XYZ file of C-alpha atoms in Angstrom:
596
model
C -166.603 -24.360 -197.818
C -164.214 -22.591 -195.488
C -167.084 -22.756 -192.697
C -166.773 -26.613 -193.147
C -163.120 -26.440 -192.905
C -163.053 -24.490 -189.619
C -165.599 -26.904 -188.313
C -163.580 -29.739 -189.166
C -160.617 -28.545 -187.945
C -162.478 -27.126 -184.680
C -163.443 -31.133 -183.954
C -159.891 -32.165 -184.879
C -158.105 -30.055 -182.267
C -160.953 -30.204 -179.806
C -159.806 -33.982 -180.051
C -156.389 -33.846 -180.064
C -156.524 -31.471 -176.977
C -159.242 -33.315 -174.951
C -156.949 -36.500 -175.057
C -154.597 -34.088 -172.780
C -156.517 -31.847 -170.490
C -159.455 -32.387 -167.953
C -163.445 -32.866 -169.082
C -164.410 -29.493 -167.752
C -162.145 -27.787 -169.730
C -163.310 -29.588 -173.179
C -166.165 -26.645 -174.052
C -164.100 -23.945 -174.182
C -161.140 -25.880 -175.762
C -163.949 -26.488 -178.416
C -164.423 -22.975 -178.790
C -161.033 -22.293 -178.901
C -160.190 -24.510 -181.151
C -163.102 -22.732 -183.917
C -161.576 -19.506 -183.238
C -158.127 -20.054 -183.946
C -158.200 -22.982 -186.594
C -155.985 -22.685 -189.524
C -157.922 -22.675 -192.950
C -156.308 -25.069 -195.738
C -155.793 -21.853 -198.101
C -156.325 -18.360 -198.234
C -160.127 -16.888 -197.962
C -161.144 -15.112 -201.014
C -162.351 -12.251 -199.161
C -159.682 -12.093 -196.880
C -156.467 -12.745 -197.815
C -154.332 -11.027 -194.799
C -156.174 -13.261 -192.068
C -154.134 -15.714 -194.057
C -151.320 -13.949 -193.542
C -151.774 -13.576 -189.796
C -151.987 -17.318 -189.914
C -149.000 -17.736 -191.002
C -147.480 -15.356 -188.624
C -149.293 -17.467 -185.841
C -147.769 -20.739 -186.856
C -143.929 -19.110 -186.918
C -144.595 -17.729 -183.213
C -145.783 -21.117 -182.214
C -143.008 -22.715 -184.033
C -140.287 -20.871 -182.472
C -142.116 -21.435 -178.746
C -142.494 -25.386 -179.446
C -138.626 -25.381 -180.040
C -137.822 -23.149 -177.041
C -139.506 -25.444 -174.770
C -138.874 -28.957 -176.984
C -137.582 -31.844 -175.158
C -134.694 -33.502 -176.597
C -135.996 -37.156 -176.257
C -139.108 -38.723 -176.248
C -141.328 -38.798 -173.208
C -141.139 -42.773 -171.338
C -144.055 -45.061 -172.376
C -145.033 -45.022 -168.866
C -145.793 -41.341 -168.281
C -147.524 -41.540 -171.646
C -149.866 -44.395 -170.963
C -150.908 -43.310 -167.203
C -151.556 -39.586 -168.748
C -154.045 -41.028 -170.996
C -155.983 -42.771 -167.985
C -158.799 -40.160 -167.280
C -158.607 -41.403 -163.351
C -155.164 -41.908 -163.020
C -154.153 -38.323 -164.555
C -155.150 -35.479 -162.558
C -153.612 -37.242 -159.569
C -150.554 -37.925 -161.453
C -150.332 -34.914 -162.677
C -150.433 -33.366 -159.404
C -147.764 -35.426 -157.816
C -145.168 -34.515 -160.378
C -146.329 -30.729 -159.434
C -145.670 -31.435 -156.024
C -142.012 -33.138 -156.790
C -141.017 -30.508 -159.306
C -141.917 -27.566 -157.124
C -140.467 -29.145 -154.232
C -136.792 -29.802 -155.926
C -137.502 -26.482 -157.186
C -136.631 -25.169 -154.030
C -134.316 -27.310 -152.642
C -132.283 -26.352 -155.980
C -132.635 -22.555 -154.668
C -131.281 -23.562 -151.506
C -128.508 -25.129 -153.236
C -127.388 -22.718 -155.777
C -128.122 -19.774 -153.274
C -126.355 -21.105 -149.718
C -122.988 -22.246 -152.104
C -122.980 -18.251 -153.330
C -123.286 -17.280 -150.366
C -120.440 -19.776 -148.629
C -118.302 -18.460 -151.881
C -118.799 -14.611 -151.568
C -117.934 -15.014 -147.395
C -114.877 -16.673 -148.440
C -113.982 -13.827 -150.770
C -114.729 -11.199 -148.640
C -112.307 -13.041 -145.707
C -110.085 -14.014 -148.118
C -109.105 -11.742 -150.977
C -108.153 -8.608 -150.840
C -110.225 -5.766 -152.531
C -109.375 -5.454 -156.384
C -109.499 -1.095 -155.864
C -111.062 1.472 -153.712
C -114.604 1.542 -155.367
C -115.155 -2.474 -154.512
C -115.025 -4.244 -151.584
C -117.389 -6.810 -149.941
C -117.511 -4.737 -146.658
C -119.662 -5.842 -143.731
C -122.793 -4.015 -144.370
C -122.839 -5.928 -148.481
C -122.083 -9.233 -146.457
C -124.967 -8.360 -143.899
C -127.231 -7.628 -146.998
C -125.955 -10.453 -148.927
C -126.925 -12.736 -146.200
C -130.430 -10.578 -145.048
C -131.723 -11.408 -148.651
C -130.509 -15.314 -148.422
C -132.308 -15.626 -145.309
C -135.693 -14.286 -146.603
C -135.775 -16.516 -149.633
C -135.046 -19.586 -147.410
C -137.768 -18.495 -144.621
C -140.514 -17.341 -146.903
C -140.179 -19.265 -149.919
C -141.879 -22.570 -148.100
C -144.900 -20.468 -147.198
C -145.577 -19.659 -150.661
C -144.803 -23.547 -151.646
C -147.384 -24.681 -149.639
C -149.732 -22.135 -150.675
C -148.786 -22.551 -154.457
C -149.024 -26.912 -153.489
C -152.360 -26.236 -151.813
C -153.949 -23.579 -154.504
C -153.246 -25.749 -157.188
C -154.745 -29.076 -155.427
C -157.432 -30.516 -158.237
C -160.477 -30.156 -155.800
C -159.699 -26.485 -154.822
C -158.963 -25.399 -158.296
C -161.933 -27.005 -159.615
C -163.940 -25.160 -156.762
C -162.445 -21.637 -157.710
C -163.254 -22.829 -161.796
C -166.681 -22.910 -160.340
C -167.049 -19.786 -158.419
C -165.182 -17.623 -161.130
C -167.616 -18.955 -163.514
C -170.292 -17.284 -161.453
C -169.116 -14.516 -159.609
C -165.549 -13.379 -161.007
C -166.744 -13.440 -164.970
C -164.722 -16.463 -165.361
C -161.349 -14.493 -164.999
C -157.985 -16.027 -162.808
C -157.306 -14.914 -159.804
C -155.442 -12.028 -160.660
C -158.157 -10.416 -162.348
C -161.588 -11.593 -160.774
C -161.785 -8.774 -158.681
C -163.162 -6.627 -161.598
C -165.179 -9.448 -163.754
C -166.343 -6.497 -166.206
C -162.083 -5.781 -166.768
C -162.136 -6.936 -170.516
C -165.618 -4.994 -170.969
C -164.789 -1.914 -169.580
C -162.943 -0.703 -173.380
C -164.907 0.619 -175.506
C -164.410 0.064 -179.102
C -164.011 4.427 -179.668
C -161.049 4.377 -177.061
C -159.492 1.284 -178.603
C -159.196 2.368 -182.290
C -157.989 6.051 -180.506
C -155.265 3.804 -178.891
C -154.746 1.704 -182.099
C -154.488 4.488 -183.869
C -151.438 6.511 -181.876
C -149.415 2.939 -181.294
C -148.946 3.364 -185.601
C -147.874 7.016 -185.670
C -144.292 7.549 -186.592
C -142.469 8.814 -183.728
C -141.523 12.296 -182.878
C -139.030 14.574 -184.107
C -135.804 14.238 -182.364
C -135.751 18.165 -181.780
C -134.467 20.494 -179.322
C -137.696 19.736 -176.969
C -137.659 18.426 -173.877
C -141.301 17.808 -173.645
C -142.122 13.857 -173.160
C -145.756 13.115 -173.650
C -147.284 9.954 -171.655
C -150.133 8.876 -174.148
C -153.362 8.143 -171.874
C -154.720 6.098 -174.627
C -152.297 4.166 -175.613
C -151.814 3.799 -171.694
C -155.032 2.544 -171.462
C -154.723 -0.200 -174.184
C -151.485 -1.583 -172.720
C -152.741 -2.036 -169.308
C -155.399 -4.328 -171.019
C -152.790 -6.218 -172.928
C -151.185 -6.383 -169.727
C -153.916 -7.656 -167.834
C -155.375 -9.753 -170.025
C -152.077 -11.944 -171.022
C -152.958 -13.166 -166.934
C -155.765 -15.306 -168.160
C -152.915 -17.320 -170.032
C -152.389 -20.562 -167.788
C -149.180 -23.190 -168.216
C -151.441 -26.560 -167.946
C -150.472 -27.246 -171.364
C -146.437 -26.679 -170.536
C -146.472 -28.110 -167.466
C -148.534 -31.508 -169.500
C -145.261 -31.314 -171.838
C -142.618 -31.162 -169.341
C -144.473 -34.110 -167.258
C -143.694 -36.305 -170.301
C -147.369 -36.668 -171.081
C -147.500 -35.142 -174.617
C -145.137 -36.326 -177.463
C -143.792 -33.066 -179.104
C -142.541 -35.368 -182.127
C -144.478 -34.718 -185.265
C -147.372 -33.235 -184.064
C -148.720 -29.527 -184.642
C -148.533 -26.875 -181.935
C -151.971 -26.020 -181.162
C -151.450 -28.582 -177.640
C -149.984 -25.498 -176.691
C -153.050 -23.584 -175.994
C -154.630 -23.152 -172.616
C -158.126 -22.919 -172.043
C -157.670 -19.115 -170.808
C -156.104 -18.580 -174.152
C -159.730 -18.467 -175.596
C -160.798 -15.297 -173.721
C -157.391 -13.217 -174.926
C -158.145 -14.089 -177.998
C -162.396 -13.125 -177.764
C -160.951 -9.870 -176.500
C -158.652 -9.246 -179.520
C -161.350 -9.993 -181.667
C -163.214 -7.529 -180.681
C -160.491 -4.766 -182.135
C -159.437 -7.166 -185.011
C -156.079 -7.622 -183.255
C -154.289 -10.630 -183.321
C -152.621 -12.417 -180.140
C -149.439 -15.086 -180.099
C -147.752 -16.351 -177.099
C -143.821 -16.151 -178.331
C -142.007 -17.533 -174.875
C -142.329 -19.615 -171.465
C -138.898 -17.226 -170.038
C -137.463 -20.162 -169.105
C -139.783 -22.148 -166.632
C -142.802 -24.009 -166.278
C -145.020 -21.338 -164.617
C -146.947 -19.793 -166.183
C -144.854 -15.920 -166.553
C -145.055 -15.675 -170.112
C -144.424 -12.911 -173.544
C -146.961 -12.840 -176.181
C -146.903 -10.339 -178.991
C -150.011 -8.407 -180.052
C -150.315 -6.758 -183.374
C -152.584 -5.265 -185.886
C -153.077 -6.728 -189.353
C -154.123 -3.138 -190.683
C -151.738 -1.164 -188.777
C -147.839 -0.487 -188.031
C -147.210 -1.703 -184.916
C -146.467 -4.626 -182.956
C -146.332 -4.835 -178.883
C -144.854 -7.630 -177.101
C -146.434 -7.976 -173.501
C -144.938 -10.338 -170.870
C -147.016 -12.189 -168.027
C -146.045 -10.985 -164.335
C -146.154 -12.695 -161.280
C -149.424 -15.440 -160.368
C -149.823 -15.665 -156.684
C -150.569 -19.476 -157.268
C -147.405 -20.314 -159.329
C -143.984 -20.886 -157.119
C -141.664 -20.619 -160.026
C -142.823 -17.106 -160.226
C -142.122 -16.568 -156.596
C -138.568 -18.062 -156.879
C -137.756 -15.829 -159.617
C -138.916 -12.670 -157.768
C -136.924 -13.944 -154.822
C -134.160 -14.546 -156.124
C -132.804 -11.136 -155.662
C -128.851 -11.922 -155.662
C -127.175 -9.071 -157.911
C -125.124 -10.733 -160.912
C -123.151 -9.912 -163.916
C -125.313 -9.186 -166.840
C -122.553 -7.744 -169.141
C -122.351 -10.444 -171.470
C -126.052 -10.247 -172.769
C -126.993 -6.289 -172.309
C -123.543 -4.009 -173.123
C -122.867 -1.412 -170.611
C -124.786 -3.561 -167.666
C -122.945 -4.697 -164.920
C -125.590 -6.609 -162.670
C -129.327 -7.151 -161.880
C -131.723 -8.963 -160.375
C -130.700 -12.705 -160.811
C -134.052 -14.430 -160.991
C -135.284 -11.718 -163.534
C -131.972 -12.308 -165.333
C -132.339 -15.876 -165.667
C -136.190 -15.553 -167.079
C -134.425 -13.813 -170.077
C -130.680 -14.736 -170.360
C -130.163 -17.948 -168.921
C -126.658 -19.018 -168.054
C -127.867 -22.524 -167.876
C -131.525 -22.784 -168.877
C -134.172 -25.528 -168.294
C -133.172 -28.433 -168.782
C -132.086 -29.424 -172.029
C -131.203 -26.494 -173.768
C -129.642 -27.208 -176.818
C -128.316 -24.218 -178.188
C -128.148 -20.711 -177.239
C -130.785 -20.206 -180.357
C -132.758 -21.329 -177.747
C -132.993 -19.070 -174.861
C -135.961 -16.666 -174.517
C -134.636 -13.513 -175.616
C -133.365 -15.102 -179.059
C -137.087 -16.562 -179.142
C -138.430 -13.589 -178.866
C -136.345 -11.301 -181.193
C -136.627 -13.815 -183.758
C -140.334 -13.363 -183.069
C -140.559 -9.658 -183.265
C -138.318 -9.665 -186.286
C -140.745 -11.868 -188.093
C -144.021 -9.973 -187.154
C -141.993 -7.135 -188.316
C -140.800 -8.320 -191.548
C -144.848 -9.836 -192.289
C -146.199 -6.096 -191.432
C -143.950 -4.486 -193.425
C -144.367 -6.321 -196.492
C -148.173 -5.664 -195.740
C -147.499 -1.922 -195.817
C -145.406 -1.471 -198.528
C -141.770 -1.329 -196.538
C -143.349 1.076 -194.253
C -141.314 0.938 -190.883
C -143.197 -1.444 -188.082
C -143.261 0.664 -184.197
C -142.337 -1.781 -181.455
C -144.146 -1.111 -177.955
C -143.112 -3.206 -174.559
C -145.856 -3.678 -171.900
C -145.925 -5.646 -168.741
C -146.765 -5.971 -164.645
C -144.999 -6.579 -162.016
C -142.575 -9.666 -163.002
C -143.448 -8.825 -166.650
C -142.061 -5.175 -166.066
C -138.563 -6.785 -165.106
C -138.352 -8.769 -167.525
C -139.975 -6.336 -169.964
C -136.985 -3.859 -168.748
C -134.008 -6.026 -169.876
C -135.519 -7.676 -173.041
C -136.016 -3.765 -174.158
C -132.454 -2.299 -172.347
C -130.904 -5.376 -175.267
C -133.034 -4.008 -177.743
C -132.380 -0.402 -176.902
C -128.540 -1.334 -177.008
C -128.799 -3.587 -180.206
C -131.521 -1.474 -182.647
C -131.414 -4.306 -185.730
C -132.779 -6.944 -183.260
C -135.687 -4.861 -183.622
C -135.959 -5.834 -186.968
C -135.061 -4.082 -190.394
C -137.933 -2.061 -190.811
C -138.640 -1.881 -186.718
C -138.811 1.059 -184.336
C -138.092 0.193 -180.920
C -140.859 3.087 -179.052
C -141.665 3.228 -175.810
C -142.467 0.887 -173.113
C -145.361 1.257 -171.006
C -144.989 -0.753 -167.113
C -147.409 -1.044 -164.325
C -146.074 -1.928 -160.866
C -142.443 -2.158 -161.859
C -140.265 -3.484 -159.088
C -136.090 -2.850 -158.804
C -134.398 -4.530 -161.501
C -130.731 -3.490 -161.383
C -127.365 -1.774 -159.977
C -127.299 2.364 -160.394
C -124.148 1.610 -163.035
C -126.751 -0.045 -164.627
C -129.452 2.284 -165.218
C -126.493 4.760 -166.025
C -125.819 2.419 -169.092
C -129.372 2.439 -169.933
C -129.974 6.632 -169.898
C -127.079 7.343 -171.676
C -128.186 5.329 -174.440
C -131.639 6.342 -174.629
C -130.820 10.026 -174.490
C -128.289 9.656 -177.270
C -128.050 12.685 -179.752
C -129.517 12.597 -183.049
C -131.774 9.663 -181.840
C -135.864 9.709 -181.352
C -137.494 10.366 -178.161
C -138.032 7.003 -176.426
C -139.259 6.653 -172.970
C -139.746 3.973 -170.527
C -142.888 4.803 -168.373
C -142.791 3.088 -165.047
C -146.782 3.759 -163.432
C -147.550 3.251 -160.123
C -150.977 3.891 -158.277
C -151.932 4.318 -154.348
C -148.563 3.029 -152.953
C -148.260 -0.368 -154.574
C -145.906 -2.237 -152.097
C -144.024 -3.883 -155.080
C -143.881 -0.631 -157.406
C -142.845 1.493 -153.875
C -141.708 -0.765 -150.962
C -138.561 -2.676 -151.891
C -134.931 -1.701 -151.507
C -134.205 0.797 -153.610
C -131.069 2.746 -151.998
C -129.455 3.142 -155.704
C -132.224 5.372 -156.372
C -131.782 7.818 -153.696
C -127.563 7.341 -154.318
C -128.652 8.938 -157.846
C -130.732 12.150 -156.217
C -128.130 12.813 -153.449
C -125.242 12.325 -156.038
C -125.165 11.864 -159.282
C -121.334 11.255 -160.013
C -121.883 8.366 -157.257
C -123.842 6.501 -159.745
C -120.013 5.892 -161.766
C -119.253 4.155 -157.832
C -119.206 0.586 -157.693
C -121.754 -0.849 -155.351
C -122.507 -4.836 -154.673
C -124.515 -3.959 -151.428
C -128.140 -5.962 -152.478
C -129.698 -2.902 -151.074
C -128.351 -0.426 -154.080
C -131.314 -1.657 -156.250
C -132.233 0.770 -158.688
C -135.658 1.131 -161.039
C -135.162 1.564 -164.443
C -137.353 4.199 -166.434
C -139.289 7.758 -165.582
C -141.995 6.939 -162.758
C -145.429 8.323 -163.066
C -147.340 8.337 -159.749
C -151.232 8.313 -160.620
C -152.868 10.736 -158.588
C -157.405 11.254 -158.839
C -158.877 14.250 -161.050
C -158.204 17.218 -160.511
C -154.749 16.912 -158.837
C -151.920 16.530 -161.164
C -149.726 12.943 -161.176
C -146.554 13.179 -160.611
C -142.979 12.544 -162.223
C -140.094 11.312 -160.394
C -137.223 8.681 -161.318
C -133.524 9.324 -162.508
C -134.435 8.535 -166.448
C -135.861 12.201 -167.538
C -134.087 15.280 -166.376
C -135.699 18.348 -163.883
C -135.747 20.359 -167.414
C -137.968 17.831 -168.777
C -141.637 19.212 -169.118
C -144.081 15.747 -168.889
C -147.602 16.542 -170.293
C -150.276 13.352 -170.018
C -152.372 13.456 -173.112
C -155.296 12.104 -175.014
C -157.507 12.315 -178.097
C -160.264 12.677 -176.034
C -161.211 15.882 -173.573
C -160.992 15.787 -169.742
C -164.989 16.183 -169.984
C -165.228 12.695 -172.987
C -162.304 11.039 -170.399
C -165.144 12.141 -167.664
C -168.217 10.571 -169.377
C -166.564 7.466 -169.706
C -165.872 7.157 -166.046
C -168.963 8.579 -165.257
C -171.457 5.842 -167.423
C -169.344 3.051 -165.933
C -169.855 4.015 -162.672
C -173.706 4.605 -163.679
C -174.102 0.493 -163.299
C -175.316 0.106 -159.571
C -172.842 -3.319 -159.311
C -169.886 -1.691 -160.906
C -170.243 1.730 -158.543
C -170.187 -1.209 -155.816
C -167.277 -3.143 -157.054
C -165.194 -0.063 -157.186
C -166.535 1.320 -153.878
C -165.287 -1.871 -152.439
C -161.865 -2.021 -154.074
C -161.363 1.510 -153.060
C -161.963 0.726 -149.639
C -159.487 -2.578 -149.840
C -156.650 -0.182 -150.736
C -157.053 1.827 -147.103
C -156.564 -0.838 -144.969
C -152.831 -0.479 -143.451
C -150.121 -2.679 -145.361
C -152.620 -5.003 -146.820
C -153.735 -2.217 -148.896
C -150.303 -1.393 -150.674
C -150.384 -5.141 -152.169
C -153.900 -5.290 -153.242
C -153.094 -2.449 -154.683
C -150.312 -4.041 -156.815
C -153.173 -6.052 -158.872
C -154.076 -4.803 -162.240
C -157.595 -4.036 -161.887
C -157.104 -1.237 -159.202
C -154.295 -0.009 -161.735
C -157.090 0.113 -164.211
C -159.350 2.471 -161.715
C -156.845 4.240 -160.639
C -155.890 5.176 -164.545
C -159.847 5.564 -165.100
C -159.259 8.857 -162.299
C -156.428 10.536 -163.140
C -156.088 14.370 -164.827
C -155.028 15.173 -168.457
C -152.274 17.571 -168.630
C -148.586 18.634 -166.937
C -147.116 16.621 -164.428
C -145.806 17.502 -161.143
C -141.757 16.797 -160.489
C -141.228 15.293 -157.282
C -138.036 15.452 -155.405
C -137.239 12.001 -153.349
């Protein structure tokens, strides 16, 4: 009988979503739609898939609201989004307006900040010593103005052009047969989501539930290969996530009113969740951060563990609102939402803490970070009931754009433990390709609370691999403030270029030379040891029968090779499957410290 339910409810939603999305898409919203459809009651034999249910349909409560409308779409969008021939067109023209005014809107807000901080630094005196809008912060000021407003329309057209219905169609067809139907992130490894075994999964699994680690005298921090390894994929995977569905409901051409939230699903949806299944973990998208493209959180968690992780979505080289965000680099206040912060990166910023969201927020219940702690908090609550009160460990994970906003969603969490959760453990954070995310007072702020006495050993883990332009190439001067001085981190910089990363960097170097350490969050005294379940010879065997397949030894041989070529290789670098090759190489053991 439950069979005939899920088959029921498979044609239901296959119905309700085909109204709203193109035919090409309609198989594997069909098979969506059987894996994820909500039985009537709870199975007999297994009563916490119930459970997870439920979870689901919180998560995707709490994400309809974030991103609700406040009034009813017009009758007119409505009826031409229902005409087969008339809606991919239309749907495309709204792209084009929406993206356009998303710019012009950049231009705005970012040419009247910078007319407003001229006119302070002409006008108005300095307010002490340690701040002053000097020349070189109004050259930088401007230099970063400029570069938005020059480059930005390059990646508009190439965002306007990517996502025109023929050519997207066209790459649907080639990924299908060369890129193992994977976005365009991803398709350079089509094997990515294959190349986990079950053995290393259930290793990884296993250490994201241990309790944490005496506080201790120690100053050992261990970087946990496996559990590296898993995150990465969480990381990667959330990519095949696409925003056709959001971008359907902000076009006014689905009627939020009294309808269930599985219209929120995209088709790519369907191959996270055929990965989880294979580890019996369960997947939820929590958040949009505040805009229509498609940058995203999503928490992961298993039903017969203790933990939770909540991965966020980075940057998609076809998506402009992604590009706006990470060039939006003005520094602004951030005090109000993370205490001890003084500013960051503003388009990271606004992903997270709005100061006036999307249009119409309704009530600061509604910004993403209050989303997603009520989201965590619930997960947390549901696991621990599970597990007898047992306390819940909560992991962070992201790339690029997901690492920033990863960073301040767990800097508010690291300041304010209970938004954890009762029974949560705010752990570590794992981030791949991090880019600069705030002022040196900043991270300051951030070590001093995470090295607090008589608290556990946390870590943020910042990788980077083969000189990844965005993990290695942007201004970063509040870095190299910290090495040269470390009282001039209490000085008080607004020059753009005194970015600073957050978090202890590990450079991935190839077996048998050690990786390295570097970054102002762990201490010279601090001994970092990489480690595993598994030997260096088991880690060796793995690498070894993948690269056994004659068209995977190919694949990597190629990629390789990409990374080489001058400039160009730093950015291909950047994209998650070379992080996943490069992580495939590296050597168990002690780290090397490396001095800037």
């Amino acid at each position: 009988m439950s069979n005939l339910n899920g088959i029921v409810n498979g044609f239901l939603g296959c119905y309700r979503a085909c109204r709203n999305t193109h035919f090409h898409e309609i198989i594997l919203i069909w098979r969506t739609q059987l894996q994820i459809s909500v039985p009537n009651g709870p199975p007999s034999d297994n009563p916490s898939s119930y459970d997870d249910d439920k979870i689901s349909e919180v998560l995707q409560k709490l994400r309809a609201d974030e991103i609700r409308p406040s009034r009813r779409p017009n009758f007119l969008a409505r009826f031409l989004f229902r005409i087969p021939v008339i809606r991919s067109p239309y749907l495309y023209i709204k792209l084009v307006i929406t993206e356009t005014w998303r710019y012009f809107y950049w231009l705005f807000i970012t040419w009247k900040a910078a007319f407003l901080y001229t006119w302070d630094s002409m006008v108005h005196p300095p307010k002490n010593e340690t701040r002053s809008h000097d020349t070189g912060d109004w050259l930088a000021y401007m230099l970063f103005a400029l570069l938005g407003t020059v480059v930005l329309p390059f990646f508009l057209a190439l965002c306007l052009v990517a996502r025109f219905p023929p050519i997207t169609r066209t790459y649907s067809a080639w990924t299908a047969l060369f890129g193992g139907d994977l976005g365009i992130i991803n398709a350079s490894n089509p094997n990515l989501f294959k190349s986990l075994t079950v053995r290393q999964a259930q290793v990884g699994t296993k250490a994201l539930g241990l309790p944490p680690e005496d506080t201790g005298t120690d100053t050992t921090r261990h970087f946990n290969f496996d559990i590296a390894k898993l995150l990465l994929q969480f990381a990667s995977v959330i990519y095949e996530h696409s925003n056709d569905a959001v971008h359907n409901a902000a076009f006014g051409g689905l009627d939020f009113f009294g309808r269930d939230f599985g219209f929120l699903e995209s088709p790519g949806d369907a191959i996270i969740r055929g990965f989880c299944r294979q580890f019996g973990i369960q997947y939820q998208p929590v958040s949009e951060l505040n805009n229509t493209s498609s940058a995203f959180a999503a928490a992961f968690w298993d039903p017969s563990s203790t933990w939770v992780v909540l991965a966020l979505k980075g940057t998609t080289a076809v998506e402009f609102g992604d590009w706006v965000s990470d060039l939006d680099a003005r520094m602004v206040d951030c005090a109000h939402y993370i205490p001890g912060f003084q500013r960051v990166h503003r388009g990271f910023k606004e992903r997270v803490f709005p100061d006036k969201g999307r249009q119409p927020w309704e009530s600061q219940d509604q910004r993403p970070y209050n989303t997603i702690s009520k989201g965590l908090q619930h997960v947390v609550h549901k696991l621990s009931q599970r597990h007898g009160g047992k306390q819940i460990n909560v992991w962070f994970t992201g790339h690029s754009l997901g690492c920033a906003t990863a960073t301040l969603i767990y800097s508010r969490m690291l300041m304010n433990p209970k938004e954890v959760g009762d029974n949560g453990i705010l752990r570590d954070a794992y981030l791949f390709a991090a880019p600069i995310v705030g002022d040196p007072q900043s991270v300051t702020a951030f070590n001093d609370r995470i090295f607090k006495k008589d608290d556990l050993k946390r870590t943020m883990w910042r990788i980077t691999s083969n000189d990844d332009f965005v993990a290695t190439g942007l201004p970063e001067y509040g870095d190299y403030l910290y090495i040269s001085d470390p009282n001039a981190l209490k000085t008080d910089r607004e020059n753009n270029l005194f970015f600073s990363h957050f978090g202890s960097e590990i450079v991935l170097y190839d077996y048998p030379y050690s990786s390295n350490v570097t970054g102002n969050h762990l201490r010279y005294n601090h001994k970092v040891v990489i480690n595993s379940a598994f030997t260096r010879k088991e880690v060796a065997q793995f690498q070894g029968k993948k690269m056994s397949k004659f068209r995977e030894n190919i694949r990597v041989t190629i990629r390789t090779a990409i990374q080489q070529i001058p400039l160009i290789g730093r950015f291909i670098a950047h994209f998650p499957p070379y992080y996943w090759d490069q992580l495939d190489r590296i050597a168990l053991g002690e780290c090397e410290w490396t001095v800037y």
